[in-house]
mmCIF file of C-alpha atoms in Angstrom:
data_model
loop_
_atom_site.group_PDB
_atom_site.id
_atom_site.type_symbol
_atom_site.label_atom_id
_atom_site.label_comp_id
_atom_site.label_asym_id
_atom_site.label_seq_id
_atom_site.Cartn_x
_atom_site.Cartn_y
_atom_site.Cartn_z
ATOM 1 C CA ASP Y 27 -35.289 -7.792 -37.682
ATOM 2 C CA GLY Y 28 -35.492 -10.512 -40.323
ATOM 3 C CA GLY Y 29 -33.060 -10.468 -43.132
ATOM 4 C CA ILE Y 30 -29.995 -11.786 -44.874
ATOM 5 C CA THR Y 31 -26.492 -11.079 -43.620
ATOM 6 C CA GLN Y 32 -23.302 -11.507 -45.554
ATOM 7 C CA SER Y 33 -19.837 -11.284 -44.092
ATOM 8 C CA PRO Y 34 -17.398 -9.859 -44.474
ATOM 9 C CA LYS Y 35 -18.369 -6.844 -46.579
ATOM 10 C CA TYR Y 36 -14.885 -6.610 -48.093
ATOM 11 C CA LEU Y 37 -12.481 -9.549 -48.440
ATOM 12 C CA PHE Y 38 -8.955 -9.554 -49.735
ATOM 13 C CA ARG Y 39 -7.066 -12.748 -50.565
ATOM 14 C CA LYS Y 40 -3.908 -13.751 -52.232
ATOM 15 C CA GLU Y 41 -4.065 -15.631 -55.517
ATOM 16 C CA GLY Y 42 -4.182 -19.408 -55.039
ATOM 17 C CA GLN Y 43 -5.995 -19.249 -51.648
ATOM 18 C CA ASN Y 44 -9.422 -20.676 -51.000
ATOM 19 C CA VAL Y 45 -11.838 -18.291 -49.307
ATOM 20 C CA THR Y 46 -15.295 -18.802 -47.781
ATOM 21 C CA LEU Y 47 -18.048 -16.212 -47.925
ATOM 22 C CA SER Y 48 -20.704 -16.369 -45.316
ATOM 23 C CA CYS Y 49 -24.466 -15.992 -45.880
ATOM 24 C CA GLU Y 50 -27.054 -16.284 -43.087
ATOM 25 C CA GLN Y 51 -30.787 -15.719 -43.152
ATOM 26 C CA ASN Y 52 -33.345 -15.612 -40.390
ATOM 27 C CA LEU Y 53 -36.383 -15.439 -42.680
ATOM 28 C CA ASN Y 54 -37.099 -19.143 -42.356
ATOM 29 C CA HIS Y 55 -36.704 -19.465 -46.176
ATOM 30 C CA ASP Y 56 -36.190 -22.840 -47.733
ATOM 31 C CA ALA Y 57 -34.310 -21.758 -50.829
ATOM 32 C CA MET Y 58 -30.983 -19.887 -50.976
ATOM 33 C CA TYR Y 59 -28.848 -18.656 -53.901
ATOM 34 C CA TRP Y 60 -25.399 -17.334 -54.712
ATOM 35 C CA TYR Y 61 -24.840 -14.847 -57.490
ATOM 36 C CA ARG Y 62 -21.763 -13.276 -58.916
ATOM 37 C CA GLN Y 63 -21.942 -9.651 -60.190
ATOM 38 C CA ASP Y 64 -19.341 -8.084 -62.551
ATOM 39 C CA PRO Y 65 -19.618 -4.560 -63.976
ATOM 40 C CA GLY Y 66 -21.999 -4.573 -66.946
ATOM 41 C CA GLN Y 67 -22.772 -8.272 -66.631
ATOM 42 C CA GLY Y 68 -25.790 -8.334 -64.435
ATOM 43 C CA LEU Y 69 -26.129 -11.180 -61.951
ATOM 44 C CA ARG Y 70 -25.066 -14.704 -62.779
ATOM 45 C CA LEU Y 71 -26.144 -17.685 -60.724
ATOM 46 C CA ILE Y 72 -23.368 -19.758 -59.163
ATOM 47 C CA TYR Y 73 -25.228 -22.294 -56.933
ATOM 48 C CA TYR Y 74 -28.633 -22.613 -55.393
ATOM 49 C CA SER Y 75 -30.187 -24.793 -52.763
ATOM 50 C CA GLN Y 76 -33.875 -25.548 -52.530
ATOM 51 C CA ILE Y 77 -33.649 -27.551 -49.262
ATOM 52 C CA VAL Y 78 -31.145 -28.497 -46.546
ATOM 53 C CA ASN Y 79 -28.484 -30.983 -47.657
ATOM 54 C CA ASP Y 80 -29.208 -30.408 -51.309
ATOM 55 C CA PHE Y 81 -27.884 -27.964 -53.884
ATOM 56 C CA GLN Y 82 -27.514 -27.621 -57.589
ATOM 57 C CA LYS Y 83 -25.055 -25.899 -59.885
ATOM 58 C CA GLY Y 84 -26.063 -22.689 -61.532
ATOM 59 C CA ASP Y 85 -24.702 -21.202 -64.750
ATOM 60 C CA ILE Y 86 -21.102 -20.513 -63.520
ATOM 61 C CA ALA Y 87 -20.406 -23.069 -60.828
ATOM 62 C CA GLU Y 88 -16.852 -23.923 -61.920
ATOM 63 C CA GLY Y 89 -14.261 -23.018 -59.273
ATOM 64 C CA TYR Y 90 -16.891 -22.667 -56.499
ATOM 65 C CA SER Y 91 -18.312 -24.974 -53.878
ATOM 66 C CA VAL Y 92 -21.181 -24.702 -51.354
ATOM 67 C CA SER Y 93 -22.712 -26.571 -48.489
ATOM 68 C CA ARG Y 94 -26.187 -26.442 -46.924
ATOM 69 C CA GLU Y 95 -26.013 -28.174 -43.571
ATOM 70 C CA LYS Y 96 -28.461 -25.792 -41.880
ATOM 71 C CA LYS Y 97 -31.548 -24.082 -43.228
ATOM 72 C CA GLU Y 98 -30.284 -20.659 -42.303
ATOM 73 C CA SER Y 99 -26.785 -20.936 -43.695
ATOM 74 C CA PHE Y 100 -25.388 -21.280 -47.255
ATOM 75 C CA PRO Y 101 -21.627 -20.577 -47.308
ATOM 76 C CA LEU Y 102 -19.792 -20.219 -50.601
ATOM 77 C CA THR Y 103 -16.164 -21.225 -51.067
ATOM 78 C CA VAL Y 104 -14.206 -19.630 -53.828
ATOM 79 C CA THR Y 105 -11.482 -22.089 -54.662
ATOM 80 C CA SER Y 106 -8.080 -21.606 -56.287
ATOM 81 C CA ALA Y 107 -9.629 -23.186 -59.388
ATOM 82 C CA GLN Y 108 -11.704 -20.057 -60.046
ATOM 83 C CA LYS Y 109 -9.695 -18.248 -62.663
ATOM 84 C CA ASN Y 110 -11.056 -14.761 -62.108
ATOM 85 C CA PRO Y 111 -12.524 -14.571 -58.554
ATOM 86 C CA THR Y 112 -12.495 -10.812 -58.068
ATOM 87 C CA ALA Y 113 -16.141 -9.763 -58.093
ATOM 88 C CA PHE Y 114 -19.110 -8.679 -56.018
ATOM 89 C CA TYR Y 115 -20.938 -11.763 -54.532
ATOM 90 C CA LEU Y 116 -24.622 -11.656 -53.597
ATOM 91 C CA CYS Y 117 -26.541 -14.117 -51.571
ATOM 92 C CA ALA Y 118 -30.404 -14.388 -51.825
ATOM 93 C CA SER Y 119 -33.191 -16.432 -50.364
ATOM 94 C CA SER Y 120 -36.822 -17.198 -51.137
ATOM 95 C CA ILE Y 121 -39.623 -18.811 -49.121
ATOM 96 C CA ASP Y 122 -39.392 -21.972 -51.194
ATOM 97 C CA ARG Y 123 -38.084 -23.010 -54.513
ATOM 98 C CA GLY Y 124 -40.946 -21.291 -56.210
ATOM 99 C CA ALA Y 125 -44.339 -22.952 -55.949
ATOM 100 C CA ARG Y 126 -46.155 -22.742 -59.237
ATOM 101 C CA GLY Y 127 -48.749 -19.996 -59.141
ATOM 102 C CA GLY Y 128 -47.576 -18.650 -55.805
ATOM 103 C CA SER Y 129 -45.787 -15.570 -54.802
ATOM 104 C CA TYR Y 130 -42.928 -17.528 -53.424
ATOM 105 C CA ASN Y 131 -40.713 -16.782 -56.423
ATOM 106 C CA GLU Y 132 -39.527 -13.503 -55.000
ATOM 107 C CA GLN Y 133 -35.922 -13.451 -53.877
ATOM 108 C CA PHE Y 134 -34.573 -11.311 -51.051
ATOM 109 C CA PHE Y 135 -30.957 -10.226 -51.220
ATOM 110 C CA GLY Y 136 -28.160 -9.644 -48.770
ATOM 111 C CA PRO Y 137 -25.809 -6.627 -48.821
ATOM 112 C CA GLY Y 138 -23.125 -8.481 -50.717
ATOM 113 C CA THR Y 139 -19.396 -9.241 -50.260
ATOM 114 C CA ARG Y 140 -16.757 -7.646 -52.436
ATOM 115 C CA LEU Y 141 -13.873 -10.127 -52.967
ATOM 116 C CA THR Y 142 -10.627 -8.843 -54.292
ATOM 117 C CA VAL Y 143 -7.822 -11.300 -55.137
ATOM 118 C CA LEU Y 144 -4.408 -9.728 -55.132
ATOM 119 C CA ALA A 3 -33.972 -21.135 -71.742
ATOM 120 C CA GLN A 4 -35.218 -17.786 -70.668
ATOM 121 C CA SER A 5 -33.293 -14.533 -71.306
ATOM 122 C CA VAL A 6 -33.691 -10.836 -70.486
ATOM 123 C CA THR A 7 -32.534 -7.848 -72.485
ATOM 124 C CA GLN A 8 -32.215 -4.365 -71.141
ATOM 125 C CA PRO A 9 -31.406 -2.307 -74.227
ATOM 126 C CA ASP A 10 -30.218 0.783 -72.396
ATOM 127 C CA ILE A 11 -26.926 0.494 -70.497
ATOM 128 C CA HIS A 12 -27.070 4.080 -69.153
ATOM 129 C CA ILE A 13 -29.848 6.670 -68.997
ATOM 130 C CA THR A 14 -29.641 10.239 -67.785
ATOM 131 C CA VAL A 15 -32.735 12.248 -66.871
ATOM 132 C CA SER A 16 -33.396 15.484 -65.172
ATOM 133 C CA GLU A 17 -34.969 15.566 -61.755
ATOM 134 C CA GLY A 18 -38.761 15.807 -62.118
ATOM 135 C CA ALA A 19 -38.786 14.314 -65.616
ATOM 136 C CA SER A 20 -40.554 11.090 -66.475
ATOM 137 C CA LEU A 21 -38.689 7.832 -66.761
ATOM 138 C CA GLU A 22 -39.139 4.625 -68.693
ATOM 139 C CA LEU A 23 -36.641 1.734 -68.522
ATOM 140 C CA ARG A 24 -37.041 -0.972 -71.056
ATOM 141 C CA CYS A 25 -37.026 -4.698 -70.504
ATOM 142 C CA ASN A 26 -37.627 -7.450 -73.044
ATOM 143 C CA TYR A 27 -37.715 -11.122 -72.136
ATOM 144 C CA SER A 28 -37.691 -14.434 -73.963
ATOM 145 C CA TYR A 29 -39.576 -17.350 -72.489
ATOM 146 C CA GLY A 30 -42.030 -19.849 -73.921
ATOM 147 C CA ALA A 31 -44.785 -19.483 -71.313
ATOM 148 C CA THR A 32 -46.035 -16.778 -69.069
ATOM 149 C CA PRO A 33 -43.043 -15.666 -66.979
ATOM 150 C CA TYR A 34 -42.748 -14.279 -63.498
ATOM 151 C CA LEU A 35 -41.282 -10.788 -63.951
ATOM 152 C CA PHE A 36 -39.368 -8.561 -61.526
ATOM 153 C CA TRP A 37 -37.694 -5.209 -61.301
ATOM 154 C CA TYR A 38 -34.950 -4.695 -58.741
ATOM 155 C CA VAL A 39 -32.945 -1.643 -57.830
ATOM 156 C CA GLN A 40 -29.354 -1.579 -56.596
ATOM 157 C CA SER A 41 -27.565 1.330 -55.012
ATOM 158 C CA PRO A 42 -23.724 1.354 -55.315
ATOM 159 C CA GLY A 43 -22.118 -1.379 -53.265
ATOM 160 C CA GLN A 44 -25.425 -2.642 -51.931
ATOM 161 C CA GLY A 45 -27.682 -5.620 -52.432
ATOM 162 C CA LEU A 46 -30.810 -5.622 -54.596
ATOM 163 C CA GLN A 47 -34.212 -4.385 -53.483
ATOM 164 C CA LEU A 48 -37.342 -5.543 -55.118
ATOM 165 C CA LEU A 49 -39.408 -2.671 -56.716
ATOM 166 C CA LEU A 50 -42.312 -4.731 -58.090
ATOM 167 C CA LYS A 51 -43.283 -8.093 -59.527
ATOM 168 C CA TYR A 52 -45.750 -9.544 -61.925
ATOM 169 C CA PHE A 53 -47.184 -13.054 -61.735
ATOM 170 C CA SER A 54 -50.619 -12.868 -63.282
ATOM 171 C CA GLY A 55 -53.751 -10.703 -63.460
ATOM 172 C CA ASP A 56 -53.663 -6.976 -64.022
ATOM 173 C CA THR A 57 -50.879 -6.192 -66.498
ATOM 174 C CA LEU A 58 -50.063 -2.879 -64.907
ATOM 175 C CA VAL A 59 -48.430 -3.365 -61.539
ATOM 176 C CA GLN A 60 -47.551 -0.805 -58.888
ATOM 177 C CA GLY A 61 -44.467 -0.990 -56.828
ATOM 178 C CA ILE A 62 -42.616 0.900 -54.165
ATOM 179 C CA LYS A 63 -41.140 4.408 -54.491
ATOM 180 C CA GLY A 64 -43.755 5.430 -57.034
ATOM 181 C CA PHE A 65 -42.690 3.011 -59.726
ATOM 182 C CA GLU A 66 -44.951 0.996 -62.006
ATOM 183 C CA ALA A 67 -44.460 -1.469 -64.787
ATOM 184 C CA GLU A 68 -46.632 -2.794 -67.594
ATOM 185 C CA PHE A 69 -46.555 -6.386 -68.884
ATOM 186 C CA LYS A 70 -47.128 -6.584 -72.591
ATOM 187 C CA ARG A 71 -47.300 -10.174 -73.770
ATOM 188 C CA SER A 72 -47.455 -9.232 -77.440
ATOM 189 C CA GLN A 73 -44.194 -7.324 -77.202
ATOM 190 C CA SER A 74 -42.566 -9.626 -74.612
ATOM 191 C CA SER A 75 -41.881 -6.511 -72.589
ATOM 192 C CA PHE A 76 -42.048 -5.367 -68.976
ATOM 193 C CA ASN A 77 -41.036 -1.683 -68.971
ATOM 194 C CA LEU A 78 -40.584 0.239 -65.744
ATOM 195 C CA ARG A 79 -41.969 3.752 -65.400
ATOM 196 C CA LYS A 80 -42.034 6.624 -63.006
ATOM 197 C CA PRO A 81 -43.871 9.927 -63.711
ATOM 198 C CA SER A 82 -41.415 12.177 -61.869
ATOM 199 C CA VAL A 83 -37.875 11.149 -60.999
ATOM 200 C CA HIS A 84 -36.232 12.178 -57.742
ATOM 201 C CA TRP A 85 -32.442 12.547 -57.278
ATOM 202 C CA SER A 86 -32.565 9.564 -54.846
ATOM 203 C CA ASP A 87 -33.701 7.320 -57.741
ATOM 204 C CA ALA A 88 -30.190 7.335 -59.125
ATOM 205 C CA ALA A 89 -29.108 3.694 -59.073
ATOM 206 C CA GLU A 90 -28.840 0.630 -61.228
ATOM 207 C CA TYR A 91 -31.998 -1.163 -62.215
ATOM 208 C CA PHE A 92 -32.301 -4.828 -63.088
ATOM 209 C CA CYS A 93 -35.123 -6.654 -64.833
ATOM 210 C CA ALA A 94 -35.458 -10.419 -64.070
ATOM 211 C CA VAL A 95 -37.541 -13.273 -65.341
ATOM 212 C CA GLY A 96 -38.385 -16.288 -63.195
ATOM 213 C CA ALA A 97 -39.030 -19.533 -64.941
ATOM 214 C CA TRP A 98 -39.029 -23.242 -64.567
ATOM 215 C CA SER A 99 -36.711 -25.691 -66.226
ATOM 216 C CA GLY A 100 -36.438 -29.400 -65.949
ATOM 217 C CA GLY A 101 -39.870 -29.623 -64.235
ATOM 218 C CA SER A 102 -38.738 -28.704 -60.755
ATOM 219 C CA ASN A 103 -35.885 -26.197 -61.086
ATOM 220 C CA TYR A 104 -36.894 -22.619 -60.769
ATOM 221 C CA LYS A 105 -34.482 -19.748 -61.206
ATOM 222 C CA LEU A 106 -34.209 -16.033 -61.903
ATOM 223 C CA THR A 107 -32.423 -14.758 -64.949
ATOM 224 C CA PHE A 108 -31.291 -11.152 -64.821
ATOM 225 C CA GLY A 109 -30.700 -8.532 -67.446
ATOM 226 C CA LYS A 110 -27.412 -6.706 -67.517
ATOM 227 C CA GLY A 111 -28.920 -3.657 -65.837
ATOM 228 C CA THR A 112 -29.570 -0.015 -66.690
ATOM 229 C CA LEU A 113 -27.654 2.651 -64.753
ATOM 230 C CA LEU A 114 -29.816 5.726 -64.065
ATOM 231 C CA THR A 115 -28.224 9.137 -63.560
ATOM 232 C CA VAL A 116 -30.396 11.972 -62.337
ATOM 233 C CA ASN A 117 -29.355 15.568 -63.042
ATOM 234 C CA PRO A 118 -30.456 18.305 -60.710
#
């Protein structure tokens, strides 16, 4: 089955430690995204990548880093510089970055990773 | 920059009743509009989308939405709610910035409770 997988589902870390969240997709999508979700805040964009070896900051990139070495993988590292890392993290992908006039703007989401920093 | 407002944080309806969830957007051109649903602890599932054409769009699970340009709205409706519809619903607008950067902006969500 094609889809997006995120691992682990639950993650616990001590304050001050870096942690990396995994996101893999087998949909052959070009674009991938990371969102952070907090209660009552909706989804906020952290980073996105429209093509391999390229990525851009979203609205709340501070304290996070990403890499895009392979088309199917877009890992997110939550660094110790992120002041309030406890949240639900969602990865998404789309066919491409959103061709004008096309239906490629739809994003597909993974099941999420809940990160708790103790 | 685009923005999305979902005025209702929490809505409670009885099973079998009709439902309307409100969404207002702000964007200078014709936006791409989406409704997603999220069950607790899960990812988001796309219910429906609007790009162009007919302003009344049909989605999965019996949902529909109507794009009204004059009101900058994209309200989600369902004629008869089922208990399994209890979830959180997110409206999103897709738009371009800087010529080549496309992103989705989400509303803060509406939590739907369904009473038996």
